[in-house]
PDB file of C-alpha atoms in Angstrom:
ATOM      1  CA  UNK F   8     -10.196 -17.569   9.504  1.00  0.00           C
ATOM      2  CA  UNK F   9      -9.660 -17.635   5.285  1.00  0.00           C
ATOM      3  CA  UNK F  10      -6.524 -16.637   5.713  1.00  0.00           C
ATOM      4  CA  UNK F  11      -3.531 -15.227   8.086  1.00  0.00           C
ATOM      5  CA  UNK F  12      -3.425 -12.053  10.420  1.00  0.00           C
ATOM      6  CA  UNK F  13      -2.309  -9.632   8.436  1.00  0.00           C
ATOM      7  CA  UNK F  14       1.112  -8.768   7.819  1.00  0.00           C
ATOM      8  CA  UNK F  15       1.363  -4.476   9.568  1.00  0.00           C
ATOM      9  CA  UNK F  16       2.535  -1.830   7.150  1.00  0.00           C
ATOM     10  CA  UNK F  17       4.175   0.843   8.052  1.00  0.00           C
ATOM     11  CA  UNK F  18       4.307   4.232   6.227  1.00  0.00           C
ATOM     12  CA  UNK F  19       6.964   7.367   6.804  1.00  0.00           C
ATOM     13  CA  UNK F  20       5.829  10.282   5.914  1.00  0.00           C
ATOM     14  CA  UNK F  21       8.518  12.860   6.388  1.00  0.00           C
ATOM     15  CA  UNK F  22       9.356  16.000   4.905  1.00  0.00           C
ATOM     16  CA  UNK F  23      13.275  15.351   4.373  1.00  0.00           C
ATOM     17  CA  UNK F  24      15.675  12.761   4.168  1.00  0.00           C
ATOM     18  CA  UNK F  25      16.957  13.177   7.244  1.00  0.00           C
ATOM     19  CA  UNK F  26      14.105  13.201   8.830  1.00  0.00           C
ATOM     20  CA  UNK F  27      12.542   9.910   6.911  1.00  0.00           C
ATOM     21  CA  UNK F  28      16.051   7.766   7.540  1.00  0.00           C
ATOM     22  CA  UNK F  29      15.725   8.682  11.661  1.00  0.00           C
ATOM     23  CA  UNK F  30      11.700   6.959  11.511  1.00  0.00           C
ATOM     24  CA  UNK F  31      13.484   4.405   9.112  1.00  0.00           C
ATOM     25  CA  UNK F  32      15.938   3.677  11.666  1.00  0.00           C
ATOM     26  CA  UNK F  33      13.556   3.251  14.780  1.00  0.00           C
ATOM     27  CA  UNK F  34      11.202   1.157  12.615  1.00  0.00           C
ATOM     28  CA  UNK F  35      14.015  -0.951  11.466  1.00  0.00           C
ATOM     29  CA  UNK F  36      14.113  -2.429  15.543  1.00  0.00           C
ATOM     30  CA  UNK F  37      10.040  -1.783  15.889  1.00  0.00           C
ATOM     31  CA  UNK F  38       8.661  -5.703  16.363  1.00  0.00           C
ATOM     32  CA  UNK F  39       5.626  -4.745  15.547  1.00  0.00           C
ATOM     33  CA  UNK F  40       6.326  -3.596  12.078  1.00  0.00           C
ATOM     34  CA  UNK F  41       6.000  -6.156   9.777  1.00  0.00           C
ATOM     35  CA  UNK F  42       6.556  -4.177   6.164  1.00  0.00           C
ATOM     36  CA  UNK F  43       7.322  -0.612   6.237  1.00  0.00           C
ATOM     37  CA  UNK F  44       6.494   1.733   3.357  1.00  0.00           C
ATOM     38  CA  UNK F  45       8.593   4.815   2.234  1.00  0.00           C
ATOM     39  CA  UNK F  46       6.311   7.373   0.633  1.00  0.00           C
ATOM     40  CA  UNK F  47       8.446   9.393  -1.654  1.00  0.00           C
ATOM     41  CA  UNK F  48       5.619  11.871  -2.549  1.00  0.00           C
ATOM     42  CA  UNK F  49       6.432  13.895   0.546  1.00  0.00           C
ATOM     43  CA  UNK F  50       9.478  14.267  -0.826  1.00  0.00           C
ATOM     44  CA  UNK F  51       9.140  15.818  -4.135  1.00  0.00           C
ATOM     45  CA  UNK F  52      10.127  17.676  -5.816  1.00  0.00           C
ATOM     46  CA  UNK F  53      12.874  19.571  -3.661  1.00  0.00           C
ATOM     47  CA  UNK F  54      14.162  15.887  -3.791  1.00  0.00           C
ATOM     48  CA  UNK F  55      15.224  14.592  -7.772  1.00  0.00           C
ATOM     49  CA  UNK F  56      14.327  11.111  -9.084  1.00  0.00           C
ATOM     50  CA  UNK F  57      18.260  10.386  -8.237  1.00  0.00           C
ATOM     51  CA  UNK F  58      17.973  11.439  -4.406  1.00  0.00           C
ATOM     52  CA  UNK F  59      14.940   9.429  -4.116  1.00  0.00           C
ATOM     53  CA  UNK F  60      16.460   6.410  -5.601  1.00  0.00           C
ATOM     54  CA  UNK F  61      19.683   7.151  -3.035  1.00  0.00           C
ATOM     55  CA  UNK F  62      17.087   7.378   0.083  1.00  0.00           C
ATOM     56  CA  UNK F  63      15.726   4.431  -1.166  1.00  0.00           C
ATOM     57  CA  UNK F  64      18.787   2.407  -1.105  1.00  0.00           C
ATOM     58  CA  UNK F  65      19.179   3.796   2.102  1.00  0.00           C
ATOM     59  CA  UNK F  66      16.277   2.775   3.874  1.00  0.00           C
ATOM     60  CA  UNK F  67      16.555  -1.320   2.181  1.00  0.00           C
ATOM     61  CA  UNK F  68      20.504  -1.353   3.432  1.00  0.00           C
ATOM     62  CA  UNK F  69      19.074  -0.208   7.248  1.00  0.00           C
ATOM     63  CA  UNK F  70      16.065  -2.690   7.222  1.00  0.00           C
ATOM     64  CA  UNK F  71      18.157  -5.114   6.411  1.00  0.00           C
ATOM     65  CA  UNK F  72      15.404  -8.389   6.080  1.00  0.00           C
ATOM     66  CA  UNK F  73      12.691  -6.508   6.314  1.00  0.00           C
ATOM     67  CA  UNK F  74      10.836  -5.326   3.560  1.00  0.00           C
ATOM     68  CA  UNK F  75      10.948  -2.169   2.172  1.00  0.00           C
ATOM     69  CA  UNK F  76       7.630  -0.601  -0.271  1.00  0.00           C
ATOM     70  CA  UNK F  77       8.594   2.167  -2.457  1.00  0.00           C
ATOM     71  CA  UNK F  78       5.385   4.681  -2.996  1.00  0.00           C
ATOM     72  CA  UNK F  79       4.684   7.811  -4.710  1.00  0.00           C
ATOM     73  CA  UNK F  80       0.934   8.826  -3.881  1.00  0.00           C
ATOM     74  CA  UNK F  81       0.048  11.433  -5.996  1.00  0.00           C
ATOM     75  CA  UNK F  82      -2.709  13.645  -5.394  1.00  0.00           C
ATOM     76  CA  UNK F  83      -5.016  11.910  -7.486  1.00  0.00           C
ATOM     77  CA  UNK F  84      -4.619   9.365  -5.257  1.00  0.00           C
ATOM     78  CA  UNK F  85      -4.826  11.196  -2.335  1.00  0.00           C
ATOM     79  CA  UNK F  86      -1.041  11.599  -1.785  1.00  0.00           C
ATOM     80  CA  UNK F  87       0.624  15.153  -1.649  1.00  0.00           C
ATOM     81  CA  UNK F  88       2.129  15.687  -5.018  1.00  0.00           C
ATOM     82  CA  UNK F  89       2.124  15.706  -8.591  1.00  0.00           C
ATOM     83  CA  UNK F  90       4.248  14.094 -11.052  1.00  0.00           C
ATOM     84  CA  UNK F  91       4.765  13.834 -14.936  1.00  0.00           C
ATOM     85  CA  UNK F  92       3.952  10.298 -16.661  1.00  0.00           C
ATOM     86  CA  UNK F  93       7.653  10.346 -17.560  1.00  0.00           C
ATOM     87  CA  UNK F  94       9.217  11.560 -14.297  1.00  0.00           C
ATOM     88  CA  UNK F  95       6.759   8.832 -12.461  1.00  0.00           C
ATOM     89  CA  UNK F  96       7.553   6.289 -14.959  1.00  0.00           C
ATOM     90  CA  UNK F  97      11.616   6.862 -14.898  1.00  0.00           C
ATOM     91  CA  UNK F  98      11.411   7.479 -10.754  1.00  0.00           C
ATOM     92  CA  UNK F  99      10.072   3.482 -10.276  1.00  0.00           C
ATOM     93  CA  UNK F 100      12.610   1.826 -13.322  1.00  0.00           C
ATOM     94  CA  UNK F 101      14.435   3.676 -11.626  1.00  0.00           C
ATOM     95  CA  UNK F 102      14.229   1.796  -8.260  1.00  0.00           C
ATOM     96  CA  UNK F 103      13.408  -1.453 -10.313  1.00  0.00           C
ATOM     97  CA  UNK F 104      16.680  -0.948 -11.679  1.00  0.00           C
ATOM     98  CA  UNK F 105      18.800  -0.476  -8.836  1.00  0.00           C
ATOM     99  CA  UNK F 106      17.010  -3.556  -6.651  1.00  0.00           C
ATOM    100  CA  UNK F 107      16.477  -0.290  -3.692  1.00  0.00           C
ATOM    101  CA  UNK F 108      12.988  -1.417  -2.543  1.00  0.00           C
ATOM    102  CA  UNK F 109      11.276  -5.173  -1.957  1.00  0.00           C
ATOM    103  CA  UNK F 110       7.926  -3.741  -3.821  1.00  0.00           C
ATOM    104  CA  UNK F 111       7.133  -1.165  -6.161  1.00  0.00           C
ATOM    105  CA  UNK F 112       4.032   0.881  -5.591  1.00  0.00           C
ATOM    106  CA  UNK F 113       2.300   1.590  -8.814  1.00  0.00           C
ATOM    107  CA  UNK F 114      -1.107   3.454  -9.323  1.00  0.00           C
ATOM    108  CA  UNK F 115      -3.615   1.416 -11.713  1.00  0.00           C
ATOM    109  CA  UNK F 116      -5.438   5.278 -12.687  1.00  0.00           C
ATOM    110  CA  UNK F 117      -2.070   6.157 -14.472  1.00  0.00           C
ATOM    111  CA  UNK F 118      -2.691   4.672 -16.651  1.00  0.00           C
ATOM    112  CA  UNK F 119      -1.983   0.865 -18.538  1.00  0.00           C
ATOM    113  CA  UNK F 120       0.704   2.134 -20.961  1.00  0.00           C
ATOM    114  CA  UNK F 121       2.683   3.619 -17.698  1.00  0.00           C
ATOM    115  CA  UNK F 122       1.477   0.732 -16.019  1.00  0.00           C
ATOM    116  CA  UNK F 123       2.830  -1.620 -18.696  1.00  0.00           C
ATOM    117  CA  UNK F 124       6.028  -0.297 -18.580  1.00  0.00           C
ATOM    118  CA  UNK F 125       6.794  -0.013 -14.728  1.00  0.00           C
ATOM    119  CA  UNK F 126       5.933  -3.404 -14.542  1.00  0.00           C
ATOM    120  CA  UNK F 127       7.136  -4.896 -17.635  1.00  0.00           C
ATOM    121  CA  UNK F 128      10.388  -3.465 -15.920  1.00  0.00           C
ATOM    122  CA  UNK F 129      10.283  -4.503 -12.782  1.00  0.00           C
ATOM    123  CA  UNK F 130      10.064  -8.570 -14.156  1.00  0.00           C
ATOM    124  CA  UNK F 131      13.223  -7.369 -15.820  1.00  0.00           C
ATOM    125  CA  UNK F 132      14.816  -6.394 -12.634  1.00  0.00           C
ATOM    126  CA  UNK F 133      13.231  -9.078 -10.365  1.00  0.00           C
ATOM    127  CA  UNK F 134      11.194  -6.190  -8.166  1.00  0.00           C
ATOM    128  CA  UNK F 135       8.426  -7.236  -6.918  1.00  0.00           C
ATOM    129  CA  UNK F 136       4.465  -4.904  -8.419  1.00  0.00           C
ATOM    130  CA  UNK F 137       1.725  -3.315  -5.921  1.00  0.00           C
ATOM    131  CA  UNK F 138      -1.236  -2.578  -8.546  1.00  0.00           C
ATOM    132  CA  UNK F 139      -2.456   0.243  -6.512  1.00  0.00           C
ATOM    133  CA  UNK F 140      -5.882   2.132  -6.513  1.00  0.00           C
ATOM    134  CA  UNK F 141      -7.877   4.698  -3.857  1.00  0.00           C
ATOM    135  CA  UNK F 142     -11.417   5.801  -4.379  1.00  0.00           C
ATOM    136  CA  UNK F 143     -11.790   9.132  -1.756  1.00  0.00           C
ATOM    137  CA  UNK F 144     -14.870   9.262  -2.515  1.00  0.00           C
ATOM    138  CA  UNK F 145     -17.217   6.737  -2.228  1.00  0.00           C
ATOM    139  CA  UNK F 146     -17.699   2.760  -2.515  1.00  0.00           C
ATOM    140  CA  UNK F 147     -18.607   1.236  -5.984  1.00  0.00           C
ATOM    141  CA  UNK F 148     -21.354  -1.752  -5.885  1.00  0.00           C
ATOM    142  CA  UNK F 149     -19.616  -4.979  -5.388  1.00  0.00           C
ATOM    143  CA  UNK F 150     -19.868  -6.013  -9.052  1.00  0.00           C
ATOM    144  CA  UNK F 151     -17.812  -2.798  -9.920  1.00  0.00           C
ATOM    145  CA  UNK F 152     -15.120  -3.465  -7.016  1.00  0.00           C
ATOM    146  CA  UNK F 153     -14.679  -7.170  -7.894  1.00  0.00           C
ATOM    147  CA  UNK F 154     -14.621  -6.228 -11.642  1.00  0.00           C
ATOM    148  CA  UNK F 155     -11.953  -3.687 -10.774  1.00  0.00           C
ATOM    149  CA  UNK F 156     -10.011  -6.147  -8.860  1.00  0.00           C
ATOM    150  CA  UNK F 157     -10.034  -8.843 -12.217  1.00  0.00           C
ATOM    151  CA  UNK F 158      -8.993  -6.110 -14.235  1.00  0.00           C
ATOM    152  CA  UNK F 159      -5.689  -4.950 -11.982  1.00  0.00           C
ATOM    153  CA  UNK F 160      -4.694  -8.679 -11.613  1.00  0.00           C
ATOM    154  CA  UNK F 161      -5.023  -9.484 -15.324  1.00  0.00           C
ATOM    155  CA  UNK F 162      -2.392  -6.303 -15.868  1.00  0.00           C
ATOM    156  CA  UNK F 163       0.322  -9.278 -13.757  1.00  0.00           C
ATOM    157  CA  UNK F 164       0.865  -6.973 -10.605  1.00  0.00           C
ATOM    158  CA  UNK F 165       2.427 -10.020  -7.234  1.00  0.00           C
ATOM    159  CA  UNK F 166       0.073  -8.186  -5.235  1.00  0.00           C
ATOM    160  CA  UNK F 167      -3.300  -5.635  -6.155  1.00  0.00           C
ATOM    161  CA  UNK F 168      -4.523  -2.860  -3.725  1.00  0.00           C
ATOM    162  CA  UNK F 169      -7.860  -1.423  -3.274  1.00  0.00           C
ATOM    163  CA  UNK F 170      -8.478   1.379  -0.863  1.00  0.00           C
ATOM    164  CA  UNK F 171     -12.337   2.722  -1.401  1.00  0.00           C
ATOM    165  CA  UNK F 172     -13.892   5.298   1.200  1.00  0.00           C
ATOM    166  CA  UNK F 173     -16.911   4.002   2.937  1.00  0.00           C
ATOM    167  CA  UNK F 174     -20.468   6.518   3.106  1.00  0.00           C
ATOM    168  CA  UNK F 175     -22.365   4.139   5.174  1.00  0.00           C
ATOM    169  CA  UNK F 176     -21.744   1.248   6.897  1.00  0.00           C
ATOM    170  CA  UNK F 177     -23.145  -1.277   3.770  1.00  0.00           C
ATOM    171  CA  UNK F 178     -20.493   0.166   2.097  1.00  0.00           C
ATOM    172  CA  UNK F 179     -18.101  -1.486   4.314  1.00  0.00           C
ATOM    173  CA  UNK F 180     -19.733  -4.463   3.822  1.00  0.00           C
ATOM    174  CA  UNK F 181     -19.332  -4.571  -0.096  1.00  0.00           C
ATOM    175  CA  UNK F 182     -15.724  -4.127   0.146  1.00  0.00           C
ATOM    176  CA  UNK F 183     -15.194  -7.122   1.893  1.00  0.00           C
ATOM    177  CA  UNK F 184     -17.753  -9.026   0.104  1.00  0.00           C
ATOM    178  CA  UNK F 185     -15.252  -8.196  -2.907  1.00  0.00           C
ATOM    179  CA  UNK F 186     -12.695  -9.539  -0.939  1.00  0.00           C
ATOM    180  CA  UNK F 187     -13.860 -12.390  -0.282  1.00  0.00           C
ATOM    181  CA  UNK F 188     -15.308 -13.116  -3.953  1.00  0.00           C
ATOM    182  CA  UNK F 189     -12.156 -11.803  -5.291  1.00  0.00           C
ATOM    183  CA  UNK F 190      -9.834 -14.678  -3.279  1.00  0.00           C
ATOM    184  CA  UNK F 191     -12.302 -17.108  -4.059  1.00  0.00           C
ATOM    185  CA  UNK F 192     -11.763 -16.460  -7.876  1.00  0.00           C
ATOM    186  CA  UNK F 193      -7.983 -15.823  -7.685  1.00  0.00           C
ATOM    187  CA  UNK F 194      -6.694 -17.687  -4.582  1.00  0.00           C
ATOM    188  CA  UNK F 195      -3.073 -17.442  -5.554  1.00  0.00           C
ATOM    189  CA  UNK F 196      -3.440 -13.230  -5.892  1.00  0.00           C
ATOM    190  CA  UNK F 197      -1.954 -11.319  -3.045  1.00  0.00           C
ATOM    191  CA  UNK F 198      -4.752  -8.873  -1.975  1.00  0.00           C
ATOM    192  CA  UNK F 199      -4.618  -5.918   0.363  1.00  0.00           C
ATOM    193  CA  UNK F 200      -7.881  -3.996   0.453  1.00  0.00           C
ATOM    194  CA  UNK F 201      -9.408  -1.644   3.666  1.00  0.00           C
ATOM    195  CA  UNK F 202     -11.983   0.740   3.608  1.00  0.00           C
ATOM    196  CA  UNK F 203     -11.210   4.191   4.594  1.00  0.00           C
ATOM    197  CA  UNK F 204     -12.026   6.440   7.854  1.00  0.00           C
ATOM    198  CA  UNK F 205     -14.073   6.135  10.706  1.00  0.00           C
ATOM    199  CA  UNK F 206     -16.566   3.927   9.137  1.00  0.00           C
ATOM    200  CA  UNK F 207     -14.314   1.517   7.003  1.00  0.00           C
ATOM    201  CA  UNK F 208     -12.195   1.360  10.441  1.00  0.00           C
ATOM    202  CA  UNK F 209     -12.904  -1.805  11.197  1.00  0.00           C
ATOM    203  CA  UNK F 210     -12.023  -3.635   7.847  1.00  0.00           C
ATOM    204  CA  UNK F 211      -8.443  -2.346   8.931  1.00  0.00           C
ATOM    205  CA  UNK F 212      -8.947  -5.351  11.755  1.00  0.00           C
ATOM    206  CA  UNK F 213     -10.911  -8.181   9.702  1.00  0.00           C
ATOM    207  CA  UNK F 214      -9.650  -8.019   6.541  1.00  0.00           C
ATOM    208  CA  UNK F 215      -7.380 -11.224   7.339  1.00  0.00           C
ATOM    209  CA  UNK F 216     -10.497 -12.734   7.817  1.00  0.00           C
ATOM    210  CA  UNK F 217     -11.749 -12.128   4.431  1.00  0.00           C
ATOM    211  CA  UNK F 218      -8.695 -12.610   1.868  1.00  0.00           C
ATOM    212  CA  UNK F 219      -6.409  -8.720   2.610  1.00  0.00           C
ATOM    213  CA  UNK F 220      -2.981 -10.208   3.602  1.00  0.00           C
ATOM    214  CA  UNK F 221      -1.989  -6.385   4.839  1.00  0.00           C
ATOM    215  CA  UNK F 222      -3.274  -3.331   7.127  1.00  0.00           C
ATOM    216  CA  UNK F 223      -1.575  -0.180   7.301  1.00  0.00           C
ATOM    217  CA  UNK F 224      -1.156   1.433  10.890  1.00  0.00           C
ATOM    218  CA  UNK F 225       0.773   5.159  11.481  1.00  0.00           C
ATOM    219  CA  UNK F 226       3.221   4.907  13.612  1.00  0.00           C
ATOM    220  CA  UNK F 227       2.816   8.897  14.198  1.00  0.00           C
ATOM    221  CA  UNK F 228       1.258  10.518  10.963  1.00  0.00           C
ATOM    222  CA  UNK F 229      -0.980   8.347   9.289  1.00  0.00           C
ATOM    223  CA  UNK F 230      -1.053   7.944   5.528  1.00  0.00           C
ATOM    224  CA  UNK F 231      -5.024   7.887   5.241  1.00  0.00           C
ATOM    225  CA  UNK F 232      -8.126   8.658   7.193  1.00  0.00           C
ATOM    226  CA  UNK F 233      -9.108   5.926   9.184  1.00  0.00           C
ATOM    227  CA  UNK F 234      -5.600   4.313   9.864  1.00  0.00           C
ATOM    228  CA  UNK F 235      -4.579   3.525  13.618  1.00  0.00           C
ATOM    229  CA  UNK F 236      -1.775   4.179  15.773  1.00  0.00           C
ATOM    230  CA  UNK F 237       0.355   0.961  15.428  1.00  0.00           C
ATOM    231  CA  UNK F 238       0.471   0.125  19.251  1.00  0.00           C
ATOM    232  CA  UNK F 239      -3.303  -0.271  18.869  1.00  0.00           C
ATOM    233  CA  UNK F 240      -3.141  -2.322  15.599  1.00  0.00           C
ATOM    234  CA  UNK F 241      -0.814  -4.804  16.776  1.00  0.00           C
ATOM    235  CA  UNK F 242      -2.556  -4.793  20.492  1.00  0.00           C
ATOM    236  CA  UNK F 243      -5.895  -6.012  17.993  1.00  0.00           C
ATOM    237  CA  UNK F 244      -4.677  -7.843  16.004  1.00  0.00           C
ATOM    238  CA  UNK F 245      -3.224  -9.940  18.624  1.00  0.00           C
ATOM    239  CA  UNK F 246      -6.183 -10.968  20.273  1.00  0.00           C
ATOM    240  CA  UNK F 247      -8.001 -11.949  17.064  1.00  0.00           C
ATOM    241  CA  UNK F 248      -4.998 -13.902  16.145  1.00  0.00           C
ATOM    242  CA  UNK F 249      -5.512 -15.328  20.271  1.00  0.00           C
ATOM    243  CA  UNK F 250      -9.362 -15.735  19.374  1.00  0.00           C
ATOM    244  CA  UNK F 251      -9.316 -17.607  16.066  1.00  0.00           C
ATOM    245  CA  UNK F 252      -6.446 -20.182  17.361  1.00  0.00           C
ATOM    246  CA  UNK F 253      -9.342 -20.394  20.354  1.00  0.00           C
ATOM    247  CA  UNK F 254     -12.711 -21.217  18.370  1.00  0.00           C
TER     248      UNK F 254
END
């Protein structure tokens, strides 16, 4: 294999803080989950920026050494809510200042000013960042995918994440090939890539072979099309690990 078996990220998708805390406690004890992603967009606008920051603080305390990703996924990127740039920046910067997550997810398509503002604040407070992009309509050419990955890397995040929608089987191959090409160009830049939907499900299982460091699995409701349940995902990754070790 080109890389290790990817880490398993489990998203928490809840409408209330009480329900979220319940799932956080459960996943804190689940050895099949390596990283927890708290989807804050599901609780907006019923919770304020301050309330969401406090929830992240509670989540990080419960999880202890298990990493936490604080994510607000907007409608434009397949999420549950819309939010003004000023509130989006305030939320991410306040999380960074409070140190109440391991990583902040930042949407690349929010624009360079927003991205630079949040990444700069995160670096100031020692918070790691995941710069993400999602295309729910199509998969671009391999050249365009690689070009976008390089452009994202050049803004200076700790991790670059890309998810695309395949319309044909060869779309999945293009995403995996672009991932491998990016890994060859920038071996020290951590990548998370996936092809979504039924066609792309295989990329969630074998992405590590091509350079993706993590994959997503659901403990209940998934956060994106094609996301497998946590148990089967971990079982398949274990099989792949054992097979690669005996090759």
